[in-house]
Every structure is written in C-alpha cells, then in structure tokens.
Short mmCIF file of C-alpha atoms in Angstrom, two decimals:
data_model
loop_
_atom_site.label_atom_id
_atom_site.label_comp_id
_atom_site.label_asym_id
_atom_site.label_seq_id
_atom_site.Cartn_x
_atom_site.Cartn_y
_atom_site.Cartn_z
CA MET I 1 -12.77 -4.35 -79.08
CA MET I 2 -11.92 -8.10 -78.04
CA ALA I 3 -13.84 -9.72 -75.38
CA GLN I 4 -11.60 -10.36 -72.35
CA GLU I 5 -11.34 -13.27 -70.18
CA VAL I 6 -11.19 -13.11 -66.82
CA LEU I 7 -9.55 -15.48 -64.37
CA LEU I 8 -10.91 -15.39 -60.64
CA ASP I 9 -9.32 -17.61 -58.07
CA CYS I 10 -11.73 -19.41 -55.70
CA LEU I 11 -9.64 -22.27 -54.67
CA GLY I 12 -9.75 -23.11 -50.72
CA GLU I 13 -12.59 -20.61 -50.07
CA ALA I 14 -15.62 -21.50 -48.07
CA CYS I 15 -18.90 -20.46 -48.88
CA PRO I 16 -20.21 -17.28 -49.47
CA VAL I 17 -16.98 -16.07 -50.34
CA PRO I 18 -16.75 -17.62 -54.10
CA LEU I 19 -20.19 -16.34 -55.37
CA VAL I 20 -19.67 -13.01 -53.56
CA LYS I 21 -16.12 -12.25 -54.99
CA THR I 22 -17.59 -13.79 -58.60
CA GLU I 23 -20.75 -11.30 -58.13
CA LYS I 24 -18.59 -8.27 -57.22
CA LYS I 25 -16.27 -9.10 -60.28
CA LEU I 26 -18.82 -9.66 -62.82
CA THR I 27 -20.01 -6.11 -62.08
CA THR I 28 -16.77 -4.51 -63.43
CA LEU I 29 -17.02 -6.56 -66.08
CA ALA I 30 -19.02 -5.37 -70.10
CA VAL I 31 -20.74 -7.10 -72.06
CA GLY I 32 -19.53 -10.03 -73.95
CA ASP I 33 -16.30 -10.72 -71.02
CA ILE I 34 -15.83 -13.87 -70.34
CA LEU I 35 -15.60 -14.21 -66.36
CA VAL I 36 -13.51 -18.00 -65.56
CA VAL I 37 -13.82 -19.13 -61.63
CA GLN I 38 -11.66 -21.41 -60.00
CA ILE I 39 -13.89 -23.15 -57.15
CA ASP I 40 -12.44 -26.39 -55.02
CA HIS I 41 -16.07 -25.84 -52.39
CA SER I 42 -18.14 -27.79 -53.86
CA CYS I 43 -21.41 -26.04 -52.80
CA ALA I 44 -20.06 -23.25 -54.51
CA MET I 45 -19.88 -25.62 -57.79
CA LYS I 46 -24.11 -25.33 -57.27
CA ASN I 47 -24.57 -22.16 -56.47
CA ILE I 48 -22.92 -20.18 -58.15
CA PRO I 49 -23.99 -21.55 -61.21
CA GLU I 50 -27.54 -21.14 -60.04
CA TRP I 51 -27.04 -17.23 -59.25
CA ALA I 52 -25.74 -16.67 -62.73
CA ARG I 53 -28.38 -17.92 -64.33
CA LYS I 54 -31.15 -16.53 -63.12
CA GLU I 55 -29.05 -13.17 -63.47
CA GLY I 56 -28.97 -14.52 -66.66
CA HIS I 57 -25.61 -15.26 -67.64
CA ASN I 58 -24.56 -18.29 -70.11
CA VAL I 59 -23.19 -20.75 -67.66
CA GLU I 60 -20.74 -24.05 -67.98
CA ILE I 61 -19.06 -26.01 -65.50
CA GLU I 62 -16.14 -28.07 -65.75
CA GLU I 63 -14.98 -30.45 -63.70
CA VAL I 64 -10.68 -30.19 -63.87
CA ASP I 65 -9.91 -32.15 -61.48
CA ASP I 66 -10.98 -34.66 -58.76
CA GLY I 67 -12.90 -32.20 -56.24
CA GLU I 68 -11.70 -28.56 -58.81
CA TRP I 69 -13.91 -26.87 -61.06
CA GLU I 70 -14.07 -23.63 -63.33
CA VAL I 71 -17.61 -22.20 -63.46
CA ILE I 72 -17.23 -20.28 -67.41
CA ILE I 73 -19.49 -17.05 -67.50
CA GLU I 74 -20.48 -15.01 -70.18
CA LYS I 75 -21.86 -11.87 -68.84
CA VAL I 76 -25.26 -11.16 -71.37
CA LYS I 77 -26.29 -8.74 -69.49
CA MET C 1 -18.75 -51.45 -68.70
CA ASP C 2 -17.26 -48.00 -68.15
CA LEU C 3 -18.95 -46.85 -64.67
CA LYS C 4 -18.33 -43.47 -64.96
CA SER C 5 -20.42 -42.87 -67.93
CA ASN C 6 -23.42 -45.37 -66.55
CA LYS C 7 -26.51 -43.32 -66.50
CA PHE C 8 -27.66 -44.40 -62.98
CA TYR C 9 -23.57 -43.82 -61.57
CA GLN C 10 -23.76 -40.76 -63.12
CA GLN C 11 -27.40 -39.70 -61.23
CA TRP C 12 -26.82 -41.42 -58.01
CA PHE C 13 -23.74 -41.23 -57.21
CA LYS C 14 -21.80 -38.64 -59.86
CA ASN C 15 -24.23 -35.42 -59.73
CA ALA C 16 -25.23 -33.57 -57.04
CA TRP C 17 -28.52 -34.28 -55.59
CA THR C 18 -31.06 -31.09 -56.33
CA TYR C 19 -31.88 -29.27 -52.99
CA VAL C 20 -35.91 -30.92 -52.62
CA THR C 21 -34.47 -33.87 -53.39
CA GLY C 22 -32.23 -33.34 -50.16
CA ALA C 23 -35.14 -32.03 -48.10
CA ILE C 24 -37.11 -35.33 -48.64
CA LEU C 25 -34.64 -36.95 -47.78
CA LEU C 26 -33.63 -35.20 -44.48
CA SER C 27 -37.24 -35.92 -43.61
CA LEU C 28 -37.78 -39.06 -44.00
CA PHE C 29 -34.67 -39.62 -42.02
CA GLN C 30 -35.30 -37.44 -39.23
CA ILE C 31 -39.13 -39.53 -38.85
CA VAL C 32 -37.06 -42.99 -38.80
CA THR C 33 -35.04 -40.78 -35.91
CA LEU C 34 -38.03 -40.15 -33.92
CA VAL C 35 -39.29 -43.68 -34.45
CA VAL C 36 -36.80 -45.55 -33.50
CA THR C 37 -35.29 -43.48 -31.14
CA GLY C 38 -37.47 -41.65 -29.52
CA LYS C 39 -36.29 -38.53 -29.89
CA PRO C 40 -35.35 -36.47 -33.01
CA TRP C 41 -32.02 -35.19 -35.06
CA GLY C 42 -29.48 -33.10 -32.79
CA VAL C 43 -25.77 -32.53 -33.42
CA SER C 44 -24.72 -30.00 -31.06
CA SER C 45 -24.79 -30.94 -27.62
CA THR C 46 -22.51 -34.04 -28.69
CA LEU C 47 -20.45 -31.76 -29.98
CA THR C 48 -20.00 -30.59 -26.03
CA ASN C 49 -20.02 -34.07 -24.75
CA TRP C 50 -16.57 -34.02 -26.99
CA GLY C 51 -15.36 -30.77 -25.54
CA ALA C 52 -15.43 -33.13 -22.10
CA TRP C 53 -13.55 -35.15 -23.25
CA LEU C 54 -10.90 -33.44 -24.64
CA TYR C 55 -10.83 -31.57 -21.23
CA SER C 56 -10.73 -33.92 -19.23
CA ALA C 57 -7.81 -35.40 -21.93
CA VAL C 58 -5.73 -32.12 -20.49
CA GLY C 59 -6.68 -32.36 -17.10
CA GLY C 60 -9.40 -30.51 -16.97
CA GLN C 61 -12.57 -31.69 -14.56
CA VAL C 62 -16.37 -30.98 -15.32
CA ASP C 63 -17.54 -32.94 -13.25
CA SER C 64 -18.46 -30.55 -10.63
CA TRP C 65 -20.42 -28.09 -13.63
CA TYR C 66 -24.33 -27.94 -13.39
CA TYR C 67 -24.15 -28.85 -16.97
CA PHE C 68 -22.72 -32.31 -16.57
CA SER C 69 -23.96 -32.63 -13.31
CA SER C 70 -27.17 -34.83 -14.72
CA GLU C 71 -26.60 -38.36 -14.15
CA ARG C 72 -27.30 -39.84 -17.07
CA ALA C 73 -24.61 -36.93 -18.50
CA GLN C 74 -22.23 -38.87 -16.05
CA ILE C 75 -22.75 -41.95 -17.58
CA THR C 76 -22.23 -40.42 -21.05
CA LEU C 77 -18.83 -38.79 -20.25
CA ASP C 78 -17.77 -42.18 -18.44
CA ALA C 79 -18.95 -44.36 -20.87
CA GLY C 80 -16.16 -42.68 -23.42
CA PHE C 81 -16.80 -41.68 -27.31
CA PHE C 82 -17.55 -45.30 -28.61
CA ASN C 83 -20.30 -46.08 -26.85
CA ASP C 84 -22.31 -43.01 -26.73
CA ALA C 85 -24.94 -43.52 -28.92
CA GLY C 86 -24.85 -39.45 -29.96
CA SER C 87 -20.96 -39.31 -31.19
CA MET C 88 -21.29 -42.55 -33.72
CA ARG C 89 -24.30 -40.08 -35.00
CA ASN C 90 -21.82 -36.87 -35.71
CA LEU C 91 -18.90 -39.64 -36.80
CA GLY C 92 -21.29 -41.19 -39.58
CA ILE C 93 -22.15 -37.46 -41.17
CA ILE C 94 -18.43 -37.13 -41.34
CA PHE C 95 -18.27 -40.61 -42.88
CA GLY C 96 -21.04 -39.90 -44.97
CA ALA C 97 -20.29 -36.79 -46.51
CA LEU C 98 -16.71 -38.15 -47.91
CA LEU C 99 -17.93 -41.20 -48.78
CA ALA C 100 -20.77 -39.62 -51.00
CA THR C 101 -17.60 -37.41 -52.84
CA LEU C 102 -15.66 -40.22 -52.75
CA LEU C 103 -18.16 -41.86 -54.17
CA ALA C 104 -18.19 -38.88 -56.67
CA SER C 105 -14.56 -38.66 -57.22
CA GLN C 106 -14.70 -35.72 -56.17
CA PHE C 107 -12.19 -35.38 -52.92
CA LYS C 108 -9.50 -33.21 -52.79
CA PHE C 109 -7.64 -31.98 -49.29
CA LYS C 110 -8.39 -27.89 -49.10
CA LYS C 111 -5.59 -26.19 -47.24
CA ILE C 112 -6.38 -23.46 -44.37
CA LYS C 113 -5.59 -20.42 -47.18
CA SER C 114 -5.20 -17.75 -45.41
CA MET C 115 -5.17 -15.75 -41.63
CA LYS C 116 -8.62 -14.53 -42.58
CA GLN C 117 -9.47 -18.12 -42.71
CA VAL C 118 -7.75 -18.82 -39.43
CA ILE C 119 -9.39 -16.12 -37.52
CA ALA C 120 -13.01 -16.43 -39.30
CA ALA C 121 -13.31 -20.32 -38.24
CA ILE C 122 -11.44 -19.84 -34.99
CA LEU C 123 -14.50 -17.06 -34.20
CA GLY C 124 -17.02 -18.39 -36.34
CA GLY C 125 -16.79 -21.60 -33.87
CA LEU C 126 -16.48 -20.45 -31.00
CA LEU C 127 -20.46 -18.19 -31.56
CA MET C 128 -21.49 -21.26 -32.75
CA GLY C 129 -20.94 -23.58 -29.92
CA TYR C 130 -21.68 -20.30 -27.27
CA GLY C 131 -24.80 -19.94 -29.09
CA ALA C 132 -26.03 -24.00 -29.09
CA ARG C 133 -25.53 -24.24 -25.59
CA VAL C 134 -27.27 -21.23 -24.26
CA GLY C 135 -29.82 -21.22 -27.10
CA LEU C 136 -30.39 -24.89 -26.52
CA GLY C 137 -29.25 -26.38 -29.74
CA CYS C 138 -28.21 -25.45 -33.29
CA ASN C 139 -29.82 -25.63 -36.51
CA ILE C 140 -30.47 -29.06 -36.48
CA GLY C 141 -31.64 -29.56 -32.82
CA ALA C 142 -33.05 -26.31 -32.01
CA LEU C 143 -34.14 -25.52 -35.02
CA TYR C 144 -35.43 -28.26 -37.76
CA SER C 145 -36.41 -30.50 -34.90
CA SER C 146 -37.86 -28.13 -32.77
CA ILE C 147 -40.57 -26.84 -35.63
CA ALA C 148 -40.81 -29.90 -36.77
CA SER C 149 -42.54 -30.61 -33.08
CA LEU C 150 -44.57 -28.51 -33.15
CA SER C 151 -42.68 -26.16 -31.07
CA VAL C 152 -43.15 -22.47 -31.13
CA SER C 153 -39.31 -22.10 -29.50
CA GLY C 154 -37.78 -23.15 -32.97
CA TRP C 155 -39.90 -20.44 -34.72
CA VAL C 156 -38.60 -17.83 -32.07
CA PHE C 157 -34.76 -19.50 -32.73
CA ALA C 158 -35.54 -18.81 -36.51
CA ILE C 159 -36.07 -15.44 -36.29
CA PHE C 160 -33.23 -14.47 -34.17
CA LEU C 161 -30.75 -16.87 -36.53
CA PHE C 162 -31.78 -15.00 -38.99
CA LEU C 163 -30.87 -11.39 -37.96
CA GLY C 164 -27.80 -13.34 -36.57
CA ALA C 165 -26.80 -14.51 -40.43
CA LEU C 166 -27.66 -11.01 -41.53
CA VAL C 167 -24.50 -9.40 -39.30
CA GLY C 168 -22.43 -11.85 -39.66
CA SER C 169 -23.11 -11.72 -43.41
CA LYS C 170 -22.49 -8.13 -43.08
CA LEU C 171 -19.27 -9.20 -40.88
CA LEU C 172 -17.55 -11.61 -43.25
CA THR C 173 -18.11 -9.12 -46.56
CA LYS C 174 -16.42 -6.32 -44.54
CA PHE C 175 -13.57 -7.99 -43.07
CA PHE C 176 -13.21 -11.86 -44.02
CA MET C 177 -12.98 -11.37 -47.20
CA MET S 1 -36.64 -16.62 -66.99
CA SER S 2 -35.95 -20.19 -66.29
CA GLU S 3 -34.88 -20.89 -70.32
CA VAL S 4 -31.16 -20.69 -70.91
CA ASN S 5 -29.15 -19.93 -73.66
CA VAL S 6 -26.62 -22.27 -75.10
CA THR S 7 -25.62 -20.65 -77.85
CA PRO S 8 -22.49 -19.32 -78.66
CA SER S 9 -21.25 -21.89 -75.33
CA PRO S 10 -19.03 -19.66 -73.46
CA ALA S 11 -16.67 -22.10 -73.14
CA SER S 12 -15.41 -23.15 -76.79
CA ARG S 13 -15.21 -19.42 -77.17
CA ILE S 14 -12.48 -19.60 -74.51
CA SER S 15 -8.68 -19.76 -75.74
CA THR S 16 -7.76 -24.04 -75.92
CA GLY S 17 -4.16 -23.14 -74.77
CA ARG S 18 -5.58 -21.78 -71.22
CA ARG S 19 -7.79 -24.75 -71.07
CA THR S 20 -5.55 -27.69 -71.35
CA GLY S 21 -3.12 -25.64 -69.52
CA THR S 22 -5.44 -25.65 -66.11
CA ARG S 23 -5.10 -29.69 -66.11
CA ARG S 24 -2.20 -30.08 -64.44
CA LYS S 25 -2.39 -33.75 -63.68
CA PRO S 26 -4.93 -36.71 -64.62
CA LYS S 27 -7.71 -37.20 -62.93
CA LYS S 28 -7.39 -40.19 -60.52
CA ASN S 29 -10.24 -42.40 -60.17
CA GLN S 30 -11.40 -42.14 -56.17
CA ILE S 31 -14.53 -44.65 -56.69
CA PRO S 32 -12.13 -48.00 -54.98
CA TYR S 33 -11.22 -46.24 -52.55
CA GLY S 34 -15.06 -44.78 -52.20
CA ILE S 35 -15.73 -48.51 -52.27
CA ALA S 36 -13.39 -49.37 -49.62
CA LEU S 37 -14.80 -46.55 -47.25
CA PHE S 38 -17.95 -48.21 -47.93
CA VAL S 39 -16.37 -51.64 -46.68
CA GLY S 40 -15.33 -50.76 -43.22
CA MET S 41 -17.99 -48.22 -43.21
CA LEU S 42 -20.16 -51.29 -43.22
CA ALA S 43 -17.71 -53.58 -41.04
CA PHE S 44 -17.69 -50.51 -38.38
CA GLY S 45 -21.40 -50.40 -38.35
CA ILE S 46 -21.57 -54.29 -37.65
CA TYR S 47 -18.91 -53.94 -34.97
CA LEU S 48 -21.45 -51.37 -33.13
CA THR S 49 -24.54 -53.16 -33.77
CA ALA S 50 -22.95 -56.02 -31.56
CA VAL S 51 -22.01 -54.20 -28.75
CA SER S 52 -25.52 -51.98 -28.91
CA ALA S 53 -28.12 -51.88 -31.35
CA ARG S 54 -28.60 -48.51 -30.81
CA LEU S 55 -24.62 -47.50 -31.67
CA GLY S 56 -25.03 -49.43 -35.11
CA ILE S 57 -28.88 -47.53 -35.50
CA PHE S 58 -27.37 -43.84 -34.55
CA TRP S 59 -24.07 -45.36 -36.82
CA LEU S 60 -26.70 -46.10 -39.87
CA ILE S 61 -28.77 -42.68 -39.47
CA GLY S 62 -25.26 -40.67 -38.84
CA CYS S 63 -23.97 -42.21 -41.87
CA CYS S 64 -27.02 -41.17 -44.56
CA PHE S 65 -27.63 -37.77 -43.52
CA GLY S 66 -24.44 -37.07 -44.16
CA PHE S 67 -24.35 -39.21 -47.83
CA ILE S 68 -27.66 -36.67 -48.49
CA LEU S 69 -26.27 -33.35 -46.60
CA GLN S 70 -23.13 -34.04 -49.46
CA LYS S 71 -24.66 -35.05 -52.43
CA SER S 72 -27.75 -32.57 -52.28
CA ARG S 73 -25.29 -29.59 -50.96
CA PHE S 74 -28.06 -29.35 -48.18
CA CYS S 75 -26.59 -26.44 -46.22
CA PHE S 76 -29.26 -24.76 -43.50
CA THR S 77 -26.89 -21.56 -42.97
CA ALA S 78 -26.92 -20.90 -46.77
CA SER S 79 -30.76 -20.77 -46.51
CA LEU S 80 -31.10 -18.25 -43.93
CA ARG S 81 -27.73 -15.89 -45.25
CA ASP S 82 -28.41 -16.80 -49.18
CA PRO S 83 -31.65 -14.23 -49.50
CA ALA S 84 -30.10 -10.64 -47.49
CA LEU S 85 -26.95 -11.39 -49.19
CA THR S 86 -27.58 -13.21 -53.11
CA GLY S 87 -31.00 -12.61 -53.26
CA SER S 88 -31.07 -16.77 -53.88
CA THR S 89 -34.08 -18.39 -52.24
CA SER S 90 -33.85 -21.92 -53.59
CA LEU S 91 -32.66 -23.53 -50.13
CA SER S 92 -33.94 -21.24 -47.97
CA ARG S 93 -37.42 -22.91 -50.18
CA ALA S 94 -36.03 -26.16 -49.25
CA VAL S 95 -35.21 -26.24 -45.87
CA LEU S 96 -39.04 -25.05 -45.81
CA ILE S 97 -40.45 -28.09 -47.50
CA ALA S 98 -38.11 -30.02 -45.02
CA PHE S 99 -39.89 -27.92 -42.45
CA ALA S 100 -43.68 -29.11 -43.92
CA VAL S 101 -42.59 -32.35 -44.92
CA THR S 102 -41.35 -33.77 -41.03
CA SER S 103 -44.09 -30.97 -39.36
CA ILE S 104 -46.60 -33.25 -40.83
CA ALA S 105 -44.59 -36.90 -40.81
CA PHE S 106 -43.42 -36.28 -36.31
CA THR S 107 -47.39 -34.90 -35.94
CA ALA S 108 -48.94 -38.04 -37.25
CA VAL S 109 -46.38 -40.11 -34.83
CA LYS S 110 -46.51 -38.20 -31.78
CA TYR S 111 -50.26 -37.72 -32.70
CA GLY S 112 -50.60 -41.73 -32.72
CA ALA S 113 -48.89 -41.86 -29.58
CA HIS S 114 -51.39 -39.16 -28.19
CA ILE S 115 -54.14 -40.94 -29.42
CA GLY S 116 -52.91 -44.55 -28.46
CA GLY S 117 -52.10 -43.58 -24.27
CA LEU S 118 -48.75 -43.46 -24.51
CA PRO S 119 -46.08 -40.82 -23.79
CA ILE S 120 -45.66 -38.94 -27.03
CA PRO S 121 -42.44 -38.90 -28.00
CA GLY S 122 -39.69 -36.06 -29.00
CA GLN S 123 -41.02 -33.86 -26.46
CA GLY S 124 -37.73 -33.05 -25.62
CA SER S 125 -37.85 -30.73 -28.43
CA VAL S 126 -40.57 -28.33 -27.27
CA ALA S 127 -38.01 -25.93 -25.65
CA PRO S 128 -38.80 -23.37 -23.33
CA ILE S 129 -38.88 -19.45 -24.52
CA SER S 130 -36.67 -17.22 -23.53
CA LEU S 131 -34.32 -14.33 -23.81
CA ALA S 132 -31.26 -17.64 -23.86
CA THR S 133 -33.09 -18.64 -27.00
CA ALA S 134 -32.53 -15.11 -28.88
CA VAL S 135 -29.27 -14.50 -27.66
CA GLY S 136 -28.09 -18.52 -28.52
CA ALA S 137 -29.75 -17.96 -31.93
CA PHE S 138 -28.28 -14.69 -32.79
CA LEU S 139 -24.29 -15.86 -31.59
CA PHE S 140 -24.95 -19.01 -33.50
CA GLY S 141 -26.12 -16.87 -36.82
CA ILE S 142 -23.16 -14.51 -36.50
CA GLY S 143 -20.89 -17.66 -35.87
CA MET S 144 -22.02 -20.04 -38.73
CA VAL S 145 -22.34 -16.75 -41.39
CA ILE S 146 -18.85 -16.45 -40.92
CA ALA S 147 -17.31 -20.19 -40.39
CA GLY S 148 -19.42 -21.26 -43.21
CA GLY S 149 -21.14 -23.90 -41.86
CA CYS S 150 -23.39 -24.95 -38.40
CA ALA S 151 -22.76 -28.19 -36.50
CA SER S 152 -24.28 -30.24 -39.50
CA GLY S 153 -22.82 -28.29 -41.97
CA THR S 154 -19.14 -28.38 -40.48
CA LEU S 155 -19.78 -31.90 -40.29
CA MET S 156 -19.95 -32.56 -43.67
CA ARG S 157 -17.05 -30.49 -44.96
CA VAL S 158 -15.09 -32.19 -42.70
CA GLY S 159 -15.64 -34.97 -44.11
CA GLU S 160 -15.37 -33.34 -47.58
CA GLY S 161 -11.53 -32.33 -46.13
CA PHE S 162 -11.37 -28.75 -45.57
CA GLY S 163 -8.88 -27.79 -43.56
CA MET S 164 -11.15 -24.54 -42.48
CA GLN S 165 -13.81 -26.78 -41.19
CA PHE S 166 -11.45 -29.08 -38.71
CA LEU S 167 -10.31 -25.93 -37.38
CA SER S 168 -14.41 -23.92 -36.76
CA LEU S 169 -15.09 -27.63 -35.35
CA PHE S 170 -12.48 -27.53 -32.59
CA PHE S 171 -13.55 -24.31 -31.16
CA PHE S 172 -17.04 -25.01 -31.93
CA ILE S 173 -16.68 -27.63 -29.47
CA VAL S 174 -14.53 -25.00 -27.49
CA GLY S 175 -17.35 -22.34 -27.78
CA SER S 176 -19.88 -25.56 -26.46
CA LEU S 177 -17.99 -26.45 -23.58
CA LEU S 178 -17.21 -22.29 -22.32
CA GLY S 179 -21.04 -22.26 -22.71
CA ALA S 180 -21.96 -25.15 -20.45
CA HIS S 181 -19.38 -23.46 -17.98
CA ASN S 182 -21.76 -20.87 -18.12
CA PHE S 183 -24.97 -22.94 -18.23
CA GLY S 184 -26.12 -22.97 -14.88
CA TRP S 185 -26.12 -18.88 -15.02
CA TRP S 186 -28.25 -19.07 -18.07
CA LYS S 187 -30.34 -21.62 -16.94
CA ILE S 188 -31.20 -20.18 -14.11
CA THR S 189 -31.64 -16.57 -15.02
CA PHE S 190 -33.45 -17.12 -18.15
CA ILE S 191 -34.01 -20.64 -18.95
CA ASP S 192 -35.66 -21.80 -16.33
CA LYS S 193 -38.38 -19.27 -16.59
CA GLY S 194 -39.31 -19.60 -20.54
CA PRO S 195 -42.60 -21.05 -21.51
CA ARG S 196 -42.63 -24.10 -22.95
CA ILE S 197 -45.78 -23.73 -25.81
CA PHE S 198 -46.67 -27.13 -27.97
CA LEU S 199 -48.73 -25.84 -30.64
CA PRO S 200 -51.75 -28.49 -29.81
CA ASP S 201 -52.29 -28.01 -27.15
CA ILE S 202 -52.89 -23.98 -28.29
CA PHE S 203 -54.77 -24.56 -31.75
CA GLY S 204 -55.58 -28.68 -30.78
CA TRP S 205 -53.78 -30.58 -33.33
CA VAL S 206 -55.59 -30.32 -36.56
CA GLY S 207 -55.11 -26.62 -36.00
CA ALA S 208 -52.16 -27.02 -34.86
CA VAL S 209 -50.63 -28.41 -38.16
CA ALA S 210 -52.65 -26.49 -40.56
CA ALA S 211 -51.41 -23.22 -38.83
CA GLN S 212 -47.85 -24.59 -39.30
CA LEU S 213 -48.51 -25.54 -42.86
CA LEU S 214 -49.95 -22.03 -43.67
CA VAL S 215 -47.03 -20.06 -42.15
CA ILE S 216 -44.58 -22.09 -43.99
CA ALA S 217 -46.37 -21.93 -46.95
CA LEU S 218 -45.97 -17.60 -46.82
CA LEU S 219 -42.91 -18.24 -46.40
CA TYR S 220 -41.88 -20.27 -49.38
CA VAL S 221 -44.18 -17.29 -51.33
CA LEU S 222 -42.34 -14.75 -49.89
CA ALA S 223 -39.30 -16.52 -50.37
CA ASP S 224 -40.41 -16.62 -54.44
CA LYS S 225 -41.56 -13.03 -54.72
CA TRP S 226 -38.31 -12.10 -53.05
CA GLU S 227 -36.14 -13.74 -55.45
CA ASN S 228 -37.38 -13.01 -58.22
CA LYS S 229 -37.15 -9.12 -57.71
CA LYS S 230 -33.50 -9.24 -56.62
CA LEU S 231 -32.55 -11.87 -59.13
CA GLY S 232 -33.42 -11.85 -63.09
#
C-alpha cells in the first residue's frame, strides 16, 4: 500500500489548537504516512516540531510564506 | 552582502531563540525593572486603566469606584494614556513583538477564523480580566513577580492558576476546537 | 531519545507538484518595514524621554520584553497548560529557570536595600493571600487557555497581528473594568483579611532563597520526569 500524504489546515488557529489537532490526526494515520500541518502561529511553529520529535517522528519545517509554515511529519511508530 | 543568509542575522533576528534564552533575558529585564523603577514588572493593572479611559470615552464614570478612589489612581487617570508609564510599557510589548516579527520577515495578519474563536476570545478575555483584578494580577504581576519577590502569594496563585488551566484545557478541547 | 533520525527526509518524499503549488506568491521582504519601525520606535522613545525620563524607560523596557517574548516564543500560558494537555514541559522548565534566576537577583537587590537601611523595593508584590487569590487565579487560568494567551502573551500576539487576540485584549480590558467595579467587595470581604507572607520573615534571607530554590529544583525534576513519562 502506498503511504498516504495528508494535509491539515491549521491556518488562523491559536495555541494549543494546532498541536492538539496534529496529535489527534496523527493517531489516525499509519506508520510511514506523512502529515503536512499548515500553520501561521509563530508559537506552533516551535511547539509542534518539538512535540513530534520527542514522540520520535521525523520532522521537517518549511517557511512557505511570510509568517506561514508547513510542518512535515513522517509517522515512524 | 546578502543579509538573509548572514549567520548573525539568522541567529539573532530570523530563527526563534530557545525558551531558556528567553527565560534568562526576561530575568535580566525584570532586574532592570526592579532596580530602575522600584517595582517588578506588571501588566494587568494598567489594562484596568485602559478600561477606565475607554469607559469615560463612551460617557461612563469611574471616579466614585473604590478601585479608582486613591489619589494616585486619580492622578494617573487624569494624566491620560501617553503620560502613564505602565501604558507605555504595555504598548512597548506590542511594538517590540511587531518589530521582532517584521525583522524576521514573518508578519502576517491573521483574521478571525470562526465563531468559536470569537466566543473563546470574548469568554477568555472576560475571565482573565476579572480574575486578574480579583487575584491582584496576572501571570506577570501576581505570579512571576510575586514568586521572584519571595512572596508566598505567588505560589498560591500558581497552584490555582494550574487548576484553572486544567479546566480551561478541558473546555477548550470540548467546545472551542 | 534526543537524536533525530534524518533519513529519509520527510519533505523529500512529498510529491513536488503539491509543494510548488503551496507557494502562492513570492515571499516579500519585510525587513525594511522592520527597520523603519525601529527608527519610529526610537523617535517615539526620544520624544517620551523628553516628556519624562520615566516614560522613556518604561517604553524601552516594554519594547525589550515584547521583543524577547516574541523571539523566544515564551508563553506563561503554555507552561501551565502543556504539561497536562500534551505532556510537554520544556516551557514549564524555562519558566522555572526564570523564577530561579529572578528570585536570586531580586533577593540580592532587596537584601542590599535592607542592610543599607533603605526601604526594600518591590514589596508591593508580596500580596495578601486570601480566597480572592485562589478565585482570581482559577478564573485567570481558565481564561488564558481558552483565549490562547495571558496578559503579556495577548499583547505580544496583538503585535504579531493575531485578530483573535485583538478581541481577547478588548474583553480582557472589559473584564478588568468589571473586576474593578466589584473590587471594593472583594477587598473588604477577603483581601484585607489575607496575610502577606514574605519568606525571609520566616526563614531568614539565606533560608528563604534556599527554600525557594529547593522547591523550584524539585518542580524542575518533576517536570522532566513527567515529560519523559508522557512523551518519547
């Protein structure tokens, strides 16, 4: 089965909503799937990657526009 | 020279600092505040003055209220926004944050997204404002500054703040997401 | 636990079509606006200082606090919310470090004034403890989590351009006014009866700092253990 790539729109959401949504969404995905979280909250750009790394996932963050980021999480467990 | 790829620009202005860097620098400016102004940092009592000014702007009267009855409060209110040091500090927080965001080229106006956010902002704001008056301060004045002043009141505030945050988290995940 | 597995990079695995599609417009450079704002803030500071040195100092300190809060994404709300909500305690531990460092420095300043026979500065922060403290803190705790920021956090996020926080700041102000309206009752019924407890009065100066640092250290260890249990 091909790994899924899921987009999660958290633009305009304030903490902790993006993080809680990411946490919930990730539990519905399978190992190997990729979750792309779109955020524009500068705090979430720090706490989502930090949380996901501590959970052991592969994480990358990309600034896609002024004050807009995509956190790319590969579920590894 | 390309500023954006400059190592020091990246470290100082572009990338987020660590939380511990923030902790140390906030501590440093708390000390500056205490030594220079004679009082630790506070935020929320000034917001009450903003309330008094807005209320008088729409025709309200606060002069007879117990809270504003002291001579000092009256002098502050009479002098107005731009002559109130606390107001300038709060205004500074807004502009300091704006400056940091612009220098990182990360400013974006974030519109209100949903009715849920409107209700959360109204309810949360009201609870905080009322709580800060009753509890004699916010996370800065009644928590940070009180604890650092070796006052037991700061720790009592911390315990109930934590309990409130637990309840708030439950409400948030249930109704505002 | 701390090492991050970087291969294969998650970004590289994403189809390029969607990735280029996300960039709707070329990024603008906001730095010139930042520099212009800096000049404006400086000019305003000079103007305020001309009116009174005190105003200028408060403006300068406020700007520094705002800059530091934004740059480090420091958030008192998250420090109290995240341990229970996500298990993350990195901000809680940073707040404890701030408490420890500031406690030591404040005590030094206060002790210096004490042995110099001067009035101890900042004793207004030693607030009376009463039911009002508990109720106020509890309401504040609920409010800050729902609104996504406390007083300083809300001001900081207004500066970042967060529409929702403009609204919560306005209602924070309205709530303050309601609180001020009822303040007389709270003060007479509870606050005036509450004791003000300054730790050096109980443990002596050295004992007070030692006791405080011990409590902070224990909380720090607890926070670390909690995070390891909940995450990773």
